[in-house]
Coordinates of C-alpha atoms and ligand atoms in Angstrom, one line a residue:
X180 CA 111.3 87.0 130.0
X181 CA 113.7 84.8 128.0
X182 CA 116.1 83.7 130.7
X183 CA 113.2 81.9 132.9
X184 CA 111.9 78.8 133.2
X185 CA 109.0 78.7 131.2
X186 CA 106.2 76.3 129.8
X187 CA 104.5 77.4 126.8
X188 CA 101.7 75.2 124.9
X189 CA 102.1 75.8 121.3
X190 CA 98.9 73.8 119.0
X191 CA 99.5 72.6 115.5
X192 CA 102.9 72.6 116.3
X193 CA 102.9 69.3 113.9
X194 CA 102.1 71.1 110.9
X195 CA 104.3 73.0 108.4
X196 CA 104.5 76.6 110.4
X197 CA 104.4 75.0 113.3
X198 CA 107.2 72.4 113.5
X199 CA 109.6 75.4 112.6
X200 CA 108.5 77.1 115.3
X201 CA 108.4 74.2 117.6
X202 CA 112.5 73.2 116.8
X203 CA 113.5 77.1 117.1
X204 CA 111.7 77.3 120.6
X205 CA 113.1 74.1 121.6
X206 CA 116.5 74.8 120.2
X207 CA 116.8 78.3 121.4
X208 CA 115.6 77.8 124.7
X209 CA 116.7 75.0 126.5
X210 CA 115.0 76.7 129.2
X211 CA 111.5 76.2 128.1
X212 CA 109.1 73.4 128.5
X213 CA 107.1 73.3 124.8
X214 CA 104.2 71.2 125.1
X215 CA 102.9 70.6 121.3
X216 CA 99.2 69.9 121.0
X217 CA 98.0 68.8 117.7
X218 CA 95.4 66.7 116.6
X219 CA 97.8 65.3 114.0
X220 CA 95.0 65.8 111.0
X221 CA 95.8 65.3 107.3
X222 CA 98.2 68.2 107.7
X223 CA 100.1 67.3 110.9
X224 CA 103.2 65.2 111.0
X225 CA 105.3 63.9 113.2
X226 CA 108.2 63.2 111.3
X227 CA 108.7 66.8 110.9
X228 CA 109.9 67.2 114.3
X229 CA 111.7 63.8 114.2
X230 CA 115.7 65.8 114.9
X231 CA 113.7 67.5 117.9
X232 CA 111.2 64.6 119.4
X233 CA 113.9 63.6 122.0
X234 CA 114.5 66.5 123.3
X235 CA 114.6 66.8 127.0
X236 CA 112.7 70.5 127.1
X237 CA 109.9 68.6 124.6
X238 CA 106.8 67.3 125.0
X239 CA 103.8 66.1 121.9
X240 CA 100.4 65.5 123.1
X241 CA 97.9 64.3 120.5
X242 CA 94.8 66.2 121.0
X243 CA 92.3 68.6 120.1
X244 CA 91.8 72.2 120.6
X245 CA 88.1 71.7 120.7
X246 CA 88.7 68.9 124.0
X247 CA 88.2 71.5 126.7
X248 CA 88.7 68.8 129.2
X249 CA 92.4 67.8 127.9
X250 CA 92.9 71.5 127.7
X251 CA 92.3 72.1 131.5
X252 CA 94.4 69.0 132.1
X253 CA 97.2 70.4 130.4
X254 CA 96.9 74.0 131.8
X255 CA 96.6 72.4 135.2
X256 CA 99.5 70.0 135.0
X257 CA 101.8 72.6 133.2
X258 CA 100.8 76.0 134.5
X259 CA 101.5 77.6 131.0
X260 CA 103.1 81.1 131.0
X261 CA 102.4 81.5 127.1
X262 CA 100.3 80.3 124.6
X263 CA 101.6 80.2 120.3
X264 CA 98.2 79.1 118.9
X265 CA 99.1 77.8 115.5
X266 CA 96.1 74.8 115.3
X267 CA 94.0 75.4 112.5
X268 CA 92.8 74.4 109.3
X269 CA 94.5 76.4 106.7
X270 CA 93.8 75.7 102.8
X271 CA 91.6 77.5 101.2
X272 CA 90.6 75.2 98.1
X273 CA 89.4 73.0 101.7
X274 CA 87.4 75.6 103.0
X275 CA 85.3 75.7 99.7
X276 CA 84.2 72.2 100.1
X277 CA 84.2 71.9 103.6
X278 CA 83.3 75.3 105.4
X279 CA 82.2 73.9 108.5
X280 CA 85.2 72.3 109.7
X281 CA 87.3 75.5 109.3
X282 CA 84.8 77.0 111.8
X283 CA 85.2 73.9 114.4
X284 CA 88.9 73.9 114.2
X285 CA 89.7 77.8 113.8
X286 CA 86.8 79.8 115.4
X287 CA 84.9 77.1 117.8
X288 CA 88.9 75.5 118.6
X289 CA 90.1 79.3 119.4
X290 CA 87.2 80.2 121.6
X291 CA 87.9 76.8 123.3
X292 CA 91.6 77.9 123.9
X293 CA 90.7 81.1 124.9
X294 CA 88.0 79.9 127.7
X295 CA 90.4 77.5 129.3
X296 CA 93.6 80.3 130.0
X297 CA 91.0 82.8 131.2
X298 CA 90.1 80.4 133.6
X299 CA 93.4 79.1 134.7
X300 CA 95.2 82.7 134.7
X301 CA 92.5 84.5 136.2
X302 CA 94.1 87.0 138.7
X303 CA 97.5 85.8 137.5
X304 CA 97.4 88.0 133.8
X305 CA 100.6 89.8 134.4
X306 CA 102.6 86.9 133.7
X307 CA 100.8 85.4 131.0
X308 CA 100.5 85.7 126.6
X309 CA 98.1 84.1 124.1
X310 CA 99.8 84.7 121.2
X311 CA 97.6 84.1 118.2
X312 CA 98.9 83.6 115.0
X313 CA 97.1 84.8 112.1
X314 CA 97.1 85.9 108.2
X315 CA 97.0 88.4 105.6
X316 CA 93.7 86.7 104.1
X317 CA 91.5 88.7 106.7
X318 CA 92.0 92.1 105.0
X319 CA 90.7 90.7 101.6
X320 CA 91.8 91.4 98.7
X321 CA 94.0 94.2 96.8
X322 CA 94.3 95.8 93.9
X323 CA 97.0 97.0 91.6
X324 CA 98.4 99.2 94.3
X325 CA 98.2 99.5 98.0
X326 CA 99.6 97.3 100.9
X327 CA 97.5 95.7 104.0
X328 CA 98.6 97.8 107.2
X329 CA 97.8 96.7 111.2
X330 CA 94.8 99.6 110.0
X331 CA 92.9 97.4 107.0
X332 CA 89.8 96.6 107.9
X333 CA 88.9 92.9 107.9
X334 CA 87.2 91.8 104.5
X335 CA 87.7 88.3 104.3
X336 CA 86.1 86.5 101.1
X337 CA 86.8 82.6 101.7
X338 CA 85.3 80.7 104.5
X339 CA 89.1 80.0 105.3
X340 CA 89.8 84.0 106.1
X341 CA 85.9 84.6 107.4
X342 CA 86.8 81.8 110.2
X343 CA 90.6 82.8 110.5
X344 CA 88.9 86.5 110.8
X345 CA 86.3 85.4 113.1
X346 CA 89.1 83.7 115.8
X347 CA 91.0 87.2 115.2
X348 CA 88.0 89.0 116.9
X349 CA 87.5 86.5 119.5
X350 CA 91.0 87.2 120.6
X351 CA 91.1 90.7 120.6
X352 CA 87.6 90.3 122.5
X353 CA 89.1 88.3 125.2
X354 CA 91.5 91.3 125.7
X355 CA 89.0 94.1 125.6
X356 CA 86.6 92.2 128.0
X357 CA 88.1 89.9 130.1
X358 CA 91.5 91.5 130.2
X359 CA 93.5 88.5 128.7
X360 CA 96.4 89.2 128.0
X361 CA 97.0 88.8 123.9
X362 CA 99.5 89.6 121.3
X363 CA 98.1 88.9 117.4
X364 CA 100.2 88.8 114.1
X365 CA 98.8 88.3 110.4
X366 CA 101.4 87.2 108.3
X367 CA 101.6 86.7 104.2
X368 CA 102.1 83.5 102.4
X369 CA 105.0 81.1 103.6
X370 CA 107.2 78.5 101.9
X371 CA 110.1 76.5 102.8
X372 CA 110.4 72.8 104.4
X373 CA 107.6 70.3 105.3
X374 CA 104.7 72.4 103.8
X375 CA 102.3 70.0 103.0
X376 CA 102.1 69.8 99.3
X377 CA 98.1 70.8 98.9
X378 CA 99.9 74.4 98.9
X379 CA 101.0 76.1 95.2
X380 CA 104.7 76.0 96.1
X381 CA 105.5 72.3 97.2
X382 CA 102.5 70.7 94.9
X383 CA 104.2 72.1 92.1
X384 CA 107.4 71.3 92.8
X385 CA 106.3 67.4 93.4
X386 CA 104.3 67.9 89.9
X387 CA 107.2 69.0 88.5
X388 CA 109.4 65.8 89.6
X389 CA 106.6 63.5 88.5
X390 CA 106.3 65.6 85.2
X391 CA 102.5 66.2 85.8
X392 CA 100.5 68.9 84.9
X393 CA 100.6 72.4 86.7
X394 CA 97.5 73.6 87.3
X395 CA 97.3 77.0 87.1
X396 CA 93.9 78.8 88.4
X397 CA 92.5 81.3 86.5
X398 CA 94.8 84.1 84.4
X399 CA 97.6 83.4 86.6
X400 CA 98.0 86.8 87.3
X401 CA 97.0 86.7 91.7
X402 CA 99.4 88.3 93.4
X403 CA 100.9 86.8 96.7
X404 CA 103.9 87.9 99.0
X405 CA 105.7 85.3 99.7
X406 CA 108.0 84.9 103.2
X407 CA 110.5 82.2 103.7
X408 CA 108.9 80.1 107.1
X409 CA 112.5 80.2 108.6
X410 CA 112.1 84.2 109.0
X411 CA 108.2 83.9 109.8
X412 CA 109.0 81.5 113.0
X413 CA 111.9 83.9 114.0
X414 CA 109.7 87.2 113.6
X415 CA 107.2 85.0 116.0
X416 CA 110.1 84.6 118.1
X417 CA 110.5 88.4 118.4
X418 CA 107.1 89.2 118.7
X419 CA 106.1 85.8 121.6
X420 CA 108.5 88.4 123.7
X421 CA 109.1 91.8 122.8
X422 CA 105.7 92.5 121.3
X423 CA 103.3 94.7 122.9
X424 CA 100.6 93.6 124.6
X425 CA 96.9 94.2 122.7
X426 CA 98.5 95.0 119.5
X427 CA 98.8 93.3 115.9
X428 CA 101.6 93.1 113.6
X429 CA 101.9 92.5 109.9
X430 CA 104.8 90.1 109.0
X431 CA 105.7 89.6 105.8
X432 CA 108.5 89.8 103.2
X433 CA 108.1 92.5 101.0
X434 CA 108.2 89.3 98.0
X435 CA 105.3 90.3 95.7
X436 CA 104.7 87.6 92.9
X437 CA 102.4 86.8 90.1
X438 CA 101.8 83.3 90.4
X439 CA 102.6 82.7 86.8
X440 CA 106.0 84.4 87.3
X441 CA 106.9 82.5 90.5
X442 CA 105.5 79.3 88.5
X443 CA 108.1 80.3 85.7
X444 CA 111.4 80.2 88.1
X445 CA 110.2 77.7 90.2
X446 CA 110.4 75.2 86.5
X447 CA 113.8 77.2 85.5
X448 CA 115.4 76.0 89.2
X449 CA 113.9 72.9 88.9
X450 CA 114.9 72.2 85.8
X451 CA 118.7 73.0 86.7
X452 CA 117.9 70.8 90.2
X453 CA 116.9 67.6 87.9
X454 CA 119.2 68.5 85.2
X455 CA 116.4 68.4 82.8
X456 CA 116.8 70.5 79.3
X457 CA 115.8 74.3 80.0
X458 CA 112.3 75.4 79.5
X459 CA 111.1 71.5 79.7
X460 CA 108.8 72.3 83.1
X461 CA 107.1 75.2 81.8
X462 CA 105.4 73.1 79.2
X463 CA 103.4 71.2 81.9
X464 CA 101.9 74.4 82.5
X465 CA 98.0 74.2 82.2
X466 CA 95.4 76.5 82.9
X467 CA 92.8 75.3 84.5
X468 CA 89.3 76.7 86.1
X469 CA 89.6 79.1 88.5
X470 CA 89.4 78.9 92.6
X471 CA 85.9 80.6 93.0
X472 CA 86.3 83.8 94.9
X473 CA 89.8 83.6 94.4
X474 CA 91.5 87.0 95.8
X475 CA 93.4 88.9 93.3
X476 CA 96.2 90.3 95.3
X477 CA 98.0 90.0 98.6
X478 CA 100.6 92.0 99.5
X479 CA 101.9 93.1 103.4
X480 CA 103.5 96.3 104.8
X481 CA 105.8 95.1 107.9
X482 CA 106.7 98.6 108.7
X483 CA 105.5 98.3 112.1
X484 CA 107.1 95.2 112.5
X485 CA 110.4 96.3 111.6
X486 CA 110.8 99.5 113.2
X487 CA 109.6 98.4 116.6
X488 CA 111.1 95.3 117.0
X489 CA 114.0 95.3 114.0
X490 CA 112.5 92.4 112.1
X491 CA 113.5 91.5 108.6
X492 CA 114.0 88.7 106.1
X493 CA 116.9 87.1 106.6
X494 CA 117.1 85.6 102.7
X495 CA 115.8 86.6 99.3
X496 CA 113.1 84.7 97.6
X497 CA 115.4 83.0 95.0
X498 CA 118.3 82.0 97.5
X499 CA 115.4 80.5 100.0
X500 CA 113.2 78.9 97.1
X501 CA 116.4 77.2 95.7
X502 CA 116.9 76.0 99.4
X503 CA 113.1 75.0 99.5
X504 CA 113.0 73.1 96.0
X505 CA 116.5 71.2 97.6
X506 CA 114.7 70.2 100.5
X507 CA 111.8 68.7 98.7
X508 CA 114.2 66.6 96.2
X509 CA 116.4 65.3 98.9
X510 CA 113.6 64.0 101.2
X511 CA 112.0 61.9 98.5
X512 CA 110.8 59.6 101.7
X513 CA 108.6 62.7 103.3
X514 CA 107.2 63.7 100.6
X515 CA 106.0 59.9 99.1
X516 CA 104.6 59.7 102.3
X517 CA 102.6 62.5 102.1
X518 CA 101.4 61.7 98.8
X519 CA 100.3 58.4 99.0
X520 CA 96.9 57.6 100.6
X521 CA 94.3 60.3 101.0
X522 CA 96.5 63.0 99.1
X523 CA 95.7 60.9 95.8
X524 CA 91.8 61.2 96.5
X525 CA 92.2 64.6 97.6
X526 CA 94.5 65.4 94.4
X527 CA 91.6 63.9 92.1
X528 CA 89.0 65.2 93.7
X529 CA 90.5 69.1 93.3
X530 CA 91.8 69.0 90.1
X531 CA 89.1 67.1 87.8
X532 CA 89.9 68.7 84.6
X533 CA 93.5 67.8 84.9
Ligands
NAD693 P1 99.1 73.4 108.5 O1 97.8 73.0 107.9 O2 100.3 72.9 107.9 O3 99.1 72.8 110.0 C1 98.0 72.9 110.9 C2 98.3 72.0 112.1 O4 97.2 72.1 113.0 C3 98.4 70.5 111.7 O5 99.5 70.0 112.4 C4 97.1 69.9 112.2 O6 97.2 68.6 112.6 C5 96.8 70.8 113.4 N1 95.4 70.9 113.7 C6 94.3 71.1 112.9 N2 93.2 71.1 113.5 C7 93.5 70.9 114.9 C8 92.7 70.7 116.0 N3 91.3 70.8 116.0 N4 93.3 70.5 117.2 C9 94.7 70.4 117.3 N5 95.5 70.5 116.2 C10 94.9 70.7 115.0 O7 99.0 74.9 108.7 P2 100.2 76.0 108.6 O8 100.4 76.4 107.2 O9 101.4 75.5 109.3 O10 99.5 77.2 109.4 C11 99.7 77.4 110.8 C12 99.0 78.6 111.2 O11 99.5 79.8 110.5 C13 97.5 78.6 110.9 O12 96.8 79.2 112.0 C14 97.4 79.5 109.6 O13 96.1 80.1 109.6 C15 98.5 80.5 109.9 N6 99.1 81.0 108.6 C16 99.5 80.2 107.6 C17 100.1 80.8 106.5 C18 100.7 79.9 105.4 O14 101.1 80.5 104.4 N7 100.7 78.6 105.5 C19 100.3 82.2 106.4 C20 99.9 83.0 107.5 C21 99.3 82.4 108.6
TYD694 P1 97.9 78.7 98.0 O1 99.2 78.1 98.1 O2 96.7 77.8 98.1 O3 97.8 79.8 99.1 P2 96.6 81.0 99.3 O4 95.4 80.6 98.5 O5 96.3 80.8 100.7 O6 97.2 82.3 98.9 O7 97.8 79.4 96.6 C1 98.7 80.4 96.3 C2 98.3 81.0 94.9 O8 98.4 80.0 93.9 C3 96.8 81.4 94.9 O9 96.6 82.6 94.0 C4 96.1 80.2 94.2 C5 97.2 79.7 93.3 N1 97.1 78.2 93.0 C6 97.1 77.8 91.7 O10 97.1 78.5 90.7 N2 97.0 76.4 91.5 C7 97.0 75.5 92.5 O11 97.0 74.3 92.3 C8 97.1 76.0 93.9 C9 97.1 75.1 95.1 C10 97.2 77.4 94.1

């Protein structure tokens, strides 16, 4: 499939997962016509794809998935072969205080996706993927042992993984009744470059260089399983064409932190990053209240993943948080953008106490 022309619509290509997949499509595949739809929210940003926007195989359209009309449009004008549905709404502290918009965007915005290519590649299938790009959150929460297999069964617990879970089923529905064809993968938490700084990793790291408080939620003992974006958007990669069609794969790192643990290297690099004395970052350490519902543990086996299609991380945690903490500190421009404006009434709105 990879040596045709091709036109593929990827949506929220603007935000943090995105982008990276967006620049290793566009990079890869000179080939391919990407068309990135995003409705450039609070999360979206342009000026992560600014070493990609002139690009002759790229095109950005501002839109909404929920704008059936643009949609059809597009399909029409473009006569997509794939879909890499990325769009969504994706922080949980959000979803507390705003459920409803998590179910516009990610379960009414995925059904609105999913009407308009049944539509246009009715009778044409055979040709065709909606890939749907998913998360770990849907199988809940672990305990001390135990990882989440393709076999979990969904038990989301935020109104971020209920709506993420709820698009899931759409898709797979889609498949089951109207024969669309549909590839799904649920991946574990990701860090790296241009994650918008609402997100544990790059909030504390611009806490950190502003020597603010660190507000840790709860014990600090929730365990996630963290994947560098870089390998995320290259097991997409594999999966967009070697994965088989109707099935789900778990993506993720085999990187199982405690937050508090994580917090703790995260202020030792830093500290040797800003040359600060050792041990000075970990006193802006504060516990605060926790996230309600919070889920206790995360953690992802790939095995599926990396036996059928020979996936695997392609850095460990410290060599690609290093490279993530560098990134940060040598694009002082992105981030102060990102933090001026709404972030700050966002920022003191979530964290009160601190
Ligand atoms: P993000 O919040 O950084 O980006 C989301 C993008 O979607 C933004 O560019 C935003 O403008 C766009 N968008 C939002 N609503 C839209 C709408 N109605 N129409 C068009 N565009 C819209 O999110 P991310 O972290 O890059 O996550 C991308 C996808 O990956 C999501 O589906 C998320 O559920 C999933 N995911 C994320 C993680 C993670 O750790 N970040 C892990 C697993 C899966
Ligand atoms: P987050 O980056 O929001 O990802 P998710 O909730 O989707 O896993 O949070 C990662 C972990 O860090 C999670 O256990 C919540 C915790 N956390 C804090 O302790 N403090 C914070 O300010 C944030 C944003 C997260």
């Amino acid at each position: 499939m990879d040596t045709k022309q091709r036109s593929i619509l990827i949506t929220g290509g603007a935000g943090f997962i995105g982008s990276h997949v967006v620049r290793l499509f566009i990079k890869k595949y000179a080939q391919y016509h990407i068309v990135n739809l995003d409705k450039l929210t609070y999360a979206g940003n342009l000026e992560n794809l600014k070493d990609i926007e002139k690009a002759p195989n790229y095109t950005f359209v501002k839109g909404d998935i929920l704008d059936a009309d643009l949609l059809n449009e597009l399909f029409e004008k473009y006569n997509f072969h794939g879909v890499i549905h990325l769009a969504a709404e994706s922080h949980v502290d959000r979803s507390i205080s705003n459920p409803l918009a998590f179910v516009e965007t990610n379960v009414l915005g995925t059904v609105t996706l999913l009407n308009v290519a049944k539509t246009h590649w009715k009778g044409k299938e055979e040709d065709k993927l909606f890939y749907h790009i998913s998360t770990d959150e849907v199988y809940g929460t672990l305990g001390e042992e135990g990882l989440f297999t393709e076999e979990t069964p969904y038990d989301p617990r935020s109104p971020y993984s209920s709506a993420k879970a709820s698009s899931d089923h759409f898709v797979r529905a889609y498949h089951h009744t109207f024969g669309l064809p549909v590839v799904i993968s649920n991946c574990s938490n990701n860090y790296g470059s241009h994650q918008f700084p609402e997100k544990l990793i790059p909030l504390f790291i611009n806490n950190i260089k502003h020597n603010k408080p660190l507000p840790v939620y709860g014990d600090g003992k929730y365990t996630r399983d963290w994947l560098w974006v870089v390998d995320h958007a290259a097991a997409i990669d594999l999966i967009y064409h070697k994965g088989r069609l109707g099935e789900t794969y778990n993506i993720g790192g085999r990187n199982e932190w405690k937050n508090i643990d994580l917090i703790h290297v995260l202020c030792d690099v830093m500290d040797e990053e800003l040359g600060r004395e050792q041990g000075s970052s970990r006193n802006l350490i504060t516990y605060v209240t926790d996230r309600p519902g919070h889920d206790r543990r995360y953690a992802i086996d790939a095995t599926k993943l990396e036996n059928e299609l020979g996936w695997k991380a392609s850095v460990t945690f410290r060599e690609g948080l290093r490279g993530t903490i560098t990134w940060y500190l040598q694009n002082e421009e992105w981030l102060n953008n990102v933090t001026s404006g709404n972030y700050q009434d966002y920022y003191r709105k979530q964290y009160r106490s601190v």
